[in-house]
Short mmCIF file of C-alpha atoms in Angstrom, two decimals:
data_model
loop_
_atom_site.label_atom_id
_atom_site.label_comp_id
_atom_site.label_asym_id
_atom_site.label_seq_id
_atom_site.Cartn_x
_atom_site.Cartn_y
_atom_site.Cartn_z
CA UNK A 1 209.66 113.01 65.10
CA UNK A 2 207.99 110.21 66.72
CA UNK A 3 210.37 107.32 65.40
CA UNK A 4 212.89 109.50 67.14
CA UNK A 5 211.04 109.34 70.46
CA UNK A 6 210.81 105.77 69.93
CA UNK A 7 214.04 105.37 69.51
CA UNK A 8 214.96 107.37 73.11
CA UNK A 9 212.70 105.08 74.88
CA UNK A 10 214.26 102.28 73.89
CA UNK A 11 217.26 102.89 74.88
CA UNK A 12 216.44 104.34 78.22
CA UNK A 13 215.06 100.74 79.12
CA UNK A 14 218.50 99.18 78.16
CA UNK A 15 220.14 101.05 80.47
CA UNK A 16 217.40 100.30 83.15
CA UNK A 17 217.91 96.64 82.58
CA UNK A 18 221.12 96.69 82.35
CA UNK A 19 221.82 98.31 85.79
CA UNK A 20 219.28 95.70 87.25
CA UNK A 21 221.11 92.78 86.08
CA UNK A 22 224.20 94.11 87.28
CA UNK A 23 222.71 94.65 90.95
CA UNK A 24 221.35 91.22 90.43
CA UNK A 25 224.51 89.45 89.71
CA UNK A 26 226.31 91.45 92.73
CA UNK A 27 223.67 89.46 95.17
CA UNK A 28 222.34 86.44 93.68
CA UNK A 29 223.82 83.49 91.15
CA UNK A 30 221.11 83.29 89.09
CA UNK A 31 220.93 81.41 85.61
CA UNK A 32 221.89 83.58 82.81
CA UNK A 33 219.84 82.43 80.74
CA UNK A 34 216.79 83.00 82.60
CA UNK A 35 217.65 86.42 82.89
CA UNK A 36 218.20 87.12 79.90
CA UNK A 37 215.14 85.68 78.38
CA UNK A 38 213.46 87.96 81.35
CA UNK A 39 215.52 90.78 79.38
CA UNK A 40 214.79 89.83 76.29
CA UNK A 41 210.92 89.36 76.90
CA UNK A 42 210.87 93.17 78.78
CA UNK A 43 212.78 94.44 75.72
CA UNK A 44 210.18 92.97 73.44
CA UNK A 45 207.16 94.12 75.52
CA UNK A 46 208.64 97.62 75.76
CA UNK A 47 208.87 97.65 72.62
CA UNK A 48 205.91 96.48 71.12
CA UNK A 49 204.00 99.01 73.50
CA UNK A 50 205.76 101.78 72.40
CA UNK A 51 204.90 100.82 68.87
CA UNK A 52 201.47 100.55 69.79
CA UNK A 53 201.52 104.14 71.63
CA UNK A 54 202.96 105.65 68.45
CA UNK A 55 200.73 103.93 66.44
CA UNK A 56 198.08 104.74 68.30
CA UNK A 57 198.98 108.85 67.83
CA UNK A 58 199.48 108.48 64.02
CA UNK A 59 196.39 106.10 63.68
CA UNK A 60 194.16 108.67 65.15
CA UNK A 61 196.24 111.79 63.29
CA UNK A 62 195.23 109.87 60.26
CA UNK A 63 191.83 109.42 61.03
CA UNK A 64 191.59 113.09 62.18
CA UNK A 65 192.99 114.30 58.94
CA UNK A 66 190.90 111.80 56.44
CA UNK A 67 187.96 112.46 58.09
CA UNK A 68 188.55 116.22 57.77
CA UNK A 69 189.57 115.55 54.21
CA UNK A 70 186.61 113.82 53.20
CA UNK A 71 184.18 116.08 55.13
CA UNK A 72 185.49 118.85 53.14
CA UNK A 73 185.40 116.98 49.97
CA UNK A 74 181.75 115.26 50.86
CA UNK A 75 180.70 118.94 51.02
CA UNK A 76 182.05 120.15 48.23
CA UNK A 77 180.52 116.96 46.18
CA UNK A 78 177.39 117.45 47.95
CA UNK A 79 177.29 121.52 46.67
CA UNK A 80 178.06 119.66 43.53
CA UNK A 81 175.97 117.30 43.00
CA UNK A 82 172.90 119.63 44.32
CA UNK A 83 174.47 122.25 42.02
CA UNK A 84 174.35 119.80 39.26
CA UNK A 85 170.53 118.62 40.26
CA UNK A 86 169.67 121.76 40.04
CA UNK A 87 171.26 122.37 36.65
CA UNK A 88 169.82 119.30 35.23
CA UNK A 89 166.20 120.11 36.88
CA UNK A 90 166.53 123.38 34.89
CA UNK A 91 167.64 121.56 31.50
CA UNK A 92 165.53 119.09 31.88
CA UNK A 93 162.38 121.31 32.44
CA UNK A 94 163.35 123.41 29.53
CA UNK A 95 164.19 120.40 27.00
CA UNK A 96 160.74 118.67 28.69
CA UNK A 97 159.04 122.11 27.82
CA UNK A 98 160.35 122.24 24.46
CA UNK A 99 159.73 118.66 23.85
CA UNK A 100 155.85 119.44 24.78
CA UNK A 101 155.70 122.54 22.72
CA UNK A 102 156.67 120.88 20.02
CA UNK A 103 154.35 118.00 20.30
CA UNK A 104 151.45 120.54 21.06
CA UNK A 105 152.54 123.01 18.25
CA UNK A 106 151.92 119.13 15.46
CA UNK A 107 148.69 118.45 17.32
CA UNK A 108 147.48 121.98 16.52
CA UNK A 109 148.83 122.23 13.05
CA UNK A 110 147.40 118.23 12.57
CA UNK A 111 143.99 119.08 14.08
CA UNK A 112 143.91 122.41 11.98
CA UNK A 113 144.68 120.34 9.24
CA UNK A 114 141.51 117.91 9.97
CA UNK A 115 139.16 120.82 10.40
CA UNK A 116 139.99 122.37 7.50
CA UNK A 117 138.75 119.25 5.46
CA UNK A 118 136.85 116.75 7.90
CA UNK A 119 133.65 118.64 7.05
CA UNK A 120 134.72 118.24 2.95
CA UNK A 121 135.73 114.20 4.03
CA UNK A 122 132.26 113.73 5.75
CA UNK A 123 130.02 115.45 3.24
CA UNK A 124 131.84 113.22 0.49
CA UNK A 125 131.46 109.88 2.59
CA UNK A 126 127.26 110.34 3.08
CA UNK A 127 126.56 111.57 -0.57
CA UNK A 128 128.56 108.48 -1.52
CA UNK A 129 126.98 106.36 1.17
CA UNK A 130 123.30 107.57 0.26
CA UNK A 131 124.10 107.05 -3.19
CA UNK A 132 124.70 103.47 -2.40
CA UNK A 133 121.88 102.91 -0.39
CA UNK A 134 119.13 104.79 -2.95
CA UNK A 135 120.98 102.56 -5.72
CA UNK A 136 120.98 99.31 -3.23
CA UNK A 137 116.89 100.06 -2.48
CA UNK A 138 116.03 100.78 -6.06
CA UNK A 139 117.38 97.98 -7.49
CA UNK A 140 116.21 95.83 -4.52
CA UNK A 141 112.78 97.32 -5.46
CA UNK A 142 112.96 96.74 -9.19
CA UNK A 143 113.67 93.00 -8.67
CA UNK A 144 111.11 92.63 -5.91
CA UNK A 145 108.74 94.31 -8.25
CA UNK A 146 109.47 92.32 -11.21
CA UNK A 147 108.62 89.08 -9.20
CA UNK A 148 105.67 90.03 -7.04
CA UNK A 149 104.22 91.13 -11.13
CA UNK A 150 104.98 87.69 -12.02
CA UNK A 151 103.25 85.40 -8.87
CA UNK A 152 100.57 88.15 -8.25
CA UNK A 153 99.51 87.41 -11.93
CA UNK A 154 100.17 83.87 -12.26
CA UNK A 155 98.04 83.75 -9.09
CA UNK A 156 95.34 85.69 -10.34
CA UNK A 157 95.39 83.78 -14.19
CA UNK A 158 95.39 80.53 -12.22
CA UNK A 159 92.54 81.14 -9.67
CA UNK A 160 90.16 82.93 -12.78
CA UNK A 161 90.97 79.89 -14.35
CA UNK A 162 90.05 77.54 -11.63
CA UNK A 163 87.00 79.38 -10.65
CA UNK A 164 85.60 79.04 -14.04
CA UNK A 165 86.36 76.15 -14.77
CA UNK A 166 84.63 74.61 -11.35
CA UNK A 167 81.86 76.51 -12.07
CA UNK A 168 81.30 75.15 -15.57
CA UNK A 169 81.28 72.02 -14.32
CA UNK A 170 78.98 72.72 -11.24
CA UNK A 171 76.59 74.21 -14.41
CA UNK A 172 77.02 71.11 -16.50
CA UNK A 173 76.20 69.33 -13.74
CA UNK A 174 72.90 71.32 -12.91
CA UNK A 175 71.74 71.49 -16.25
CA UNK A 176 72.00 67.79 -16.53
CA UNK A 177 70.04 67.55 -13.06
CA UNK A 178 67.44 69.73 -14.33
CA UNK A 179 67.37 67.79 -17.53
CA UNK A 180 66.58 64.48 -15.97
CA UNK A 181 63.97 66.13 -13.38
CA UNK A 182 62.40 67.80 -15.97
CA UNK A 183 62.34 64.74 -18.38
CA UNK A 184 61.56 62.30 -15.45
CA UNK A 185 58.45 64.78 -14.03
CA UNK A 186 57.66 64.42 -17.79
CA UNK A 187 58.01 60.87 -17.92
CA UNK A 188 55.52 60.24 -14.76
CA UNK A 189 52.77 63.14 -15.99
CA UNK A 190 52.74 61.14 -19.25
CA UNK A 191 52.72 57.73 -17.71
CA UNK A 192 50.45 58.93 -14.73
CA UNK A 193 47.97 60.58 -17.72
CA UNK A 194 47.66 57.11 -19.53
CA UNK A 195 46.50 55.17 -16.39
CA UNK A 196 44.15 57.24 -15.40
CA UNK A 197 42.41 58.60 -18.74
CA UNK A 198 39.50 57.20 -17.53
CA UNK A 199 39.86 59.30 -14.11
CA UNK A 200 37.50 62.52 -13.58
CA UNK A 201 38.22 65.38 -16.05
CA UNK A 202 38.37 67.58 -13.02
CA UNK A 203 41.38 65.61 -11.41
CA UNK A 204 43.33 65.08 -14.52
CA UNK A 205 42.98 68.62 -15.07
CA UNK A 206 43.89 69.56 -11.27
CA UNK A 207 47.00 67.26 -11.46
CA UNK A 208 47.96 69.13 -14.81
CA UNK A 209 47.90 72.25 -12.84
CA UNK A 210 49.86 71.03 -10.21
CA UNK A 211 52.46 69.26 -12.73
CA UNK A 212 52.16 72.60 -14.60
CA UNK A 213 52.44 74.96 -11.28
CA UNK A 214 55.60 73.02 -10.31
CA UNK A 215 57.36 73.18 -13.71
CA UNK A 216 56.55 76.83 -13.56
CA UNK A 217 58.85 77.27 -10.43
CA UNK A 218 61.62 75.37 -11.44
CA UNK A 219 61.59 77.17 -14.52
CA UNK A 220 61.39 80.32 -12.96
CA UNK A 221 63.77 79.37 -10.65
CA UNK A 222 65.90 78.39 -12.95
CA UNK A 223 65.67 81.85 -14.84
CA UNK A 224 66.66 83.38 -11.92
CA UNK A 225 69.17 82.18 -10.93
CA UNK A 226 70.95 82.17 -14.75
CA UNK A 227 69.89 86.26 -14.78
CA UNK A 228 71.99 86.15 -11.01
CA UNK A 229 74.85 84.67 -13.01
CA UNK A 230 74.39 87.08 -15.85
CA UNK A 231 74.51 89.91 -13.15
CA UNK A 232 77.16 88.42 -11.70
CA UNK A 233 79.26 87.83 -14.72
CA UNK A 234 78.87 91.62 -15.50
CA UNK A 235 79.47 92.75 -12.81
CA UNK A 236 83.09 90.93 -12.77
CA UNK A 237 83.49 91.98 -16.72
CA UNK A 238 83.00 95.76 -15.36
CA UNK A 239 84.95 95.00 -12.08
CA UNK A 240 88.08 93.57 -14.22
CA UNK A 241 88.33 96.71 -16.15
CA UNK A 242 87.96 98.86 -13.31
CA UNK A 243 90.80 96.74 -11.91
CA UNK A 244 92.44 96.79 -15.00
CA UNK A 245 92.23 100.77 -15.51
CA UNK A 246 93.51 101.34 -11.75
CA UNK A 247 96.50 99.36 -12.80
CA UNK A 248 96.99 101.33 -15.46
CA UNK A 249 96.87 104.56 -14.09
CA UNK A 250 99.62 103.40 -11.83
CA UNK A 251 101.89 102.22 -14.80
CA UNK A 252 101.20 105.74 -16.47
CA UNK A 253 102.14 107.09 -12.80
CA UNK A 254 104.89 105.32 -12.34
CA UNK A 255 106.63 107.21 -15.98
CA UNK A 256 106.07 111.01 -14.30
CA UNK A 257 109.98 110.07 -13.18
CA UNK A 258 111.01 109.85 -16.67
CA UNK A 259 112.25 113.47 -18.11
CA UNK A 260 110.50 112.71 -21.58
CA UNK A 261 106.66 113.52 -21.83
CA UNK A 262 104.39 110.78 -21.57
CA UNK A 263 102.92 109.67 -24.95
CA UNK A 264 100.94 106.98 -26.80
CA UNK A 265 103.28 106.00 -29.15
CA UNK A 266 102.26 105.07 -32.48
CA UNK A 267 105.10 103.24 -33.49
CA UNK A 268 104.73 101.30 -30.63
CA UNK A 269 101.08 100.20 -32.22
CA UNK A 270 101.51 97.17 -34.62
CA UNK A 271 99.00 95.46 -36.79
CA UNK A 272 99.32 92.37 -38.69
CA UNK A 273 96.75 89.59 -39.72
CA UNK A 274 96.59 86.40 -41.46
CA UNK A 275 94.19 83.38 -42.23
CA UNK A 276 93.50 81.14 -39.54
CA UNK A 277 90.91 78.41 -39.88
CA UNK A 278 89.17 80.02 -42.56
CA UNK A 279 89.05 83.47 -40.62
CA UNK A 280 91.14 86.51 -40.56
CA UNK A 281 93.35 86.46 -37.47
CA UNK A 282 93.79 90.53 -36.29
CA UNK A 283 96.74 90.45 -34.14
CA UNK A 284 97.40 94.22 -32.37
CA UNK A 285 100.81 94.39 -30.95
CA UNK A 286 101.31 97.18 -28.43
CA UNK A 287 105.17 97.91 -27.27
CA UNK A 288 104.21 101.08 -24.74
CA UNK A 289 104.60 100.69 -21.15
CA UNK A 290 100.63 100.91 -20.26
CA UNK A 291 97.51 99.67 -21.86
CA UNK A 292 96.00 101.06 -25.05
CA UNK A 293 92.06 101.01 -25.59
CA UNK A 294 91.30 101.11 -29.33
CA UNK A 295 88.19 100.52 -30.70
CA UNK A 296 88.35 98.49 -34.38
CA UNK A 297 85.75 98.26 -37.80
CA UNK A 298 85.94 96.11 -40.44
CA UNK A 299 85.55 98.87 -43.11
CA UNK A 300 83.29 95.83 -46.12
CA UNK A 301 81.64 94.42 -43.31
CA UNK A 302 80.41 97.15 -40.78
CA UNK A 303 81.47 95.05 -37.67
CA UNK A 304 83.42 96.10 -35.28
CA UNK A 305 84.14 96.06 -31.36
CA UNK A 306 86.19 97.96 -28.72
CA UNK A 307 89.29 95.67 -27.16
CA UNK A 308 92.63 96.72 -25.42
CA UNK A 309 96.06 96.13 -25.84
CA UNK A 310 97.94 95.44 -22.72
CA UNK A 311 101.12 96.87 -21.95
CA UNK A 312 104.33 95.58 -22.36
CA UNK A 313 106.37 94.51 -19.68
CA UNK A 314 106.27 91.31 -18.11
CA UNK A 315 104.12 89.55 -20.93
CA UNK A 316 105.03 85.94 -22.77
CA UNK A 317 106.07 87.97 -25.60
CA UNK A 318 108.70 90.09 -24.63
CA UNK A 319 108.53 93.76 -24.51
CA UNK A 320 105.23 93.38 -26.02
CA UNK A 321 101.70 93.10 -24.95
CA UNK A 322 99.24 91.24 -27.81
CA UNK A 323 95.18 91.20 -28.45
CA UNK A 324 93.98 89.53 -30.94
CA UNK A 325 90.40 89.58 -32.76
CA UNK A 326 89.02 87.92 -36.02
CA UNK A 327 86.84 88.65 -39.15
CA UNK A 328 85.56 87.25 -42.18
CA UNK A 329 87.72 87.37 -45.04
CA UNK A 330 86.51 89.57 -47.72
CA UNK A 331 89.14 90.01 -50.31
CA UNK A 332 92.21 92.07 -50.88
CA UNK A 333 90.10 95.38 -50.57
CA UNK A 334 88.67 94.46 -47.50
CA UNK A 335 90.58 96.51 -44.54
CA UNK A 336 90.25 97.04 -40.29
CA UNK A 337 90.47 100.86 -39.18
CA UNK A 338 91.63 100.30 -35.41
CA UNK A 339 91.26 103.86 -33.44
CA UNK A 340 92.47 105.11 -29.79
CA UNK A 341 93.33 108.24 -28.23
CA UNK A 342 96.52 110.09 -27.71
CA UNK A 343 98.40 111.77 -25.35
CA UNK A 344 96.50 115.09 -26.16
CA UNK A 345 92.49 113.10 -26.26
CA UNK A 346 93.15 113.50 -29.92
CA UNK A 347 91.88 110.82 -32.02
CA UNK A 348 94.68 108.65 -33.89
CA UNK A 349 93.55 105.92 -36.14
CA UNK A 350 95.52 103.25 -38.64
CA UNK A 351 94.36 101.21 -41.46
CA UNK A 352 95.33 97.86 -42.37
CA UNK A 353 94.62 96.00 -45.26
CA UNK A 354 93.62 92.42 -45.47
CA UNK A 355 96.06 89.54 -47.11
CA UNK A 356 98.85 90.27 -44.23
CA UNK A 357 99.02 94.01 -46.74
CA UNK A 358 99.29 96.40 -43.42
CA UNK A 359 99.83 100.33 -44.69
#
């Protein structure tokens, strides 16, 4: 319809022009040419502005029409693509839910799982741990033990051995001071007498007295202060078994962990001898894990004495503690009857025969 209407208006100007050009010609000679490039150009123009009036109409048609178009569509996407939001919020939610469900339902099962034997796991991990560490201290005890033993009793051995032998020679010395004093005091009485024999009887004899009264405190001082050393010296004899017997009481302590009873063991008891130097060397071997007191007679003989044996661990003979004691040999009759006391108090006694014959 409108390229029809175009088409009228054109022709409608070409009858316009052409009745202007034919007044034109009745009352002017102007160039043809002119004119009809004046034609031509109005023909053109008409033209151009009727295409751009019908374009114009469809143009804006169009425009109407798409925008109605795509309005409609836009809000039919738009219901859509909420409807579709919507749907997916819903799905999503539910998978989201399910998902977490899940994942909730293995952490219960899991931690039910661990609370049914966590407790079980636990209990399992600290008797094993406090296993190790009771092992781990006991042995770290048993080796610290072994080698305090060892330096306590090296230290001890070596300072009884200094002291006495420093004080030997602080006695050698002293006797050999008193000695000389007592031989040089000697020396001048004697030499003092001779020059002056001739002297008064009454001053001789008062210078005797004096010589004498002198002697007489050195002597006595002397005796006094041997009996402080005798004191002294049993004092220590009595204080080392006192010692001695507190140490023992803590070896036969330390054996109330063992399940067997605690017993002197005879067959732990050994007795051998043999000739040493002209005398019978008694040697009493003792294997038991504490001392043994025994008290020994040499049956010919009469004599006889009461020594211990010491125990076993940690001596120079391993697993074995040794005392020794000696007699005169008699013959093969002669015989030692060593005695101690048992478990029980009870009395327990062995013979053994001279000439290394032990029954």
């Amino acid at each position: 319809m409108k390229i029809k209407s175009i088409k009228g208006k054109i022709a409608a100007g070409a009858i316009a022009v052409t009745v202007i050009g034919s007044s034109t010609f009745a009352f002017a000679n102007t160039n043809a040419g002119s004119q009809f490039k004046a034609w031509g150009d109005a023909q053109i123009a008409a033209a151009k502005l009727a295409i751009s009036d019908a374009l114009a109409g469809s143009l804006k048609t169009a425009k109407d029409r798409i925008e109605s178009k795509a309005s409609a569509n836009k809000n039919a996407a738009e219901g859509r693509i909420n409807q579709a939001g919507t749907d997916e919020k819903a799905e999503t939610k539910s998978n989201i839910e399910a998902k977490l469900k899940e994942h909730i339902d293995s952490l219960t099962s899991q931690l039910a799982t661990f609370l049914a034997t966590i407790g079980g796991d636990f209990n399992a991990l600290v008797t094993a741990e406090n296993n190790n560490t009771t092992s781990s201290l006991d042995g770290q005890y048993s080796a610290l033990e072994t080698n305090i033993t060892i330096v306590l009793n090296e230290a001890k051995d070596t300072n009884v051995r200094d002291v006495t032998e420093q004080s030997l020679l602080v006695k050698g010395e002293a006797t050999s001071k008193l000695i000389q004093e007592i031989n040089r005091v000697k020396q001048e009485l004697a030499d003092e007498v001779a020059s002056q024999k001739t002297a008064a009887n009454n001053k001789v004899t008062t210078h005797l007295n004096d010589g004498v009264t002198r002697i007489n405190g050195q002597l006595d001082s002397l005796i006094s202060g041997l009996e402080i050393a005798a004191r002294n010296s049993i004092a220590n004899a009595g204080q080392d078994v006192e010692d001695s017997a507190a140490a023992n009481f803590d070896r036969v302590i330390n054996l109330i962990s063992d399940n067997a009873p605690i017993k002197v063991d005879k067959q732990k008891l050994q007795v051998s001898n043999k000739l040493v130097n002209g005398n019978m060397e008694w040697t009493v071997t003792n294997k038991n894990d504490f001392d043994v007191v025994f008290t020994w007679r040499h049956v010919k003989t009469g004599v006889g004495g009461v020594l211990e044996t010491e125990y076993a661990k940690g001596k120079g003979d391993v697993g074995a503690g040794k005392t020794t004691f000696f007699t005169t040999p008699t013959d093969k009759t002669g015989s030692v009857i060593i005695e101690w006391l048992d478990e029980k108090g009870a009395k327990q006694n062995m013979e053994v025969k001279e000439a290394n014959n032990p029954q």
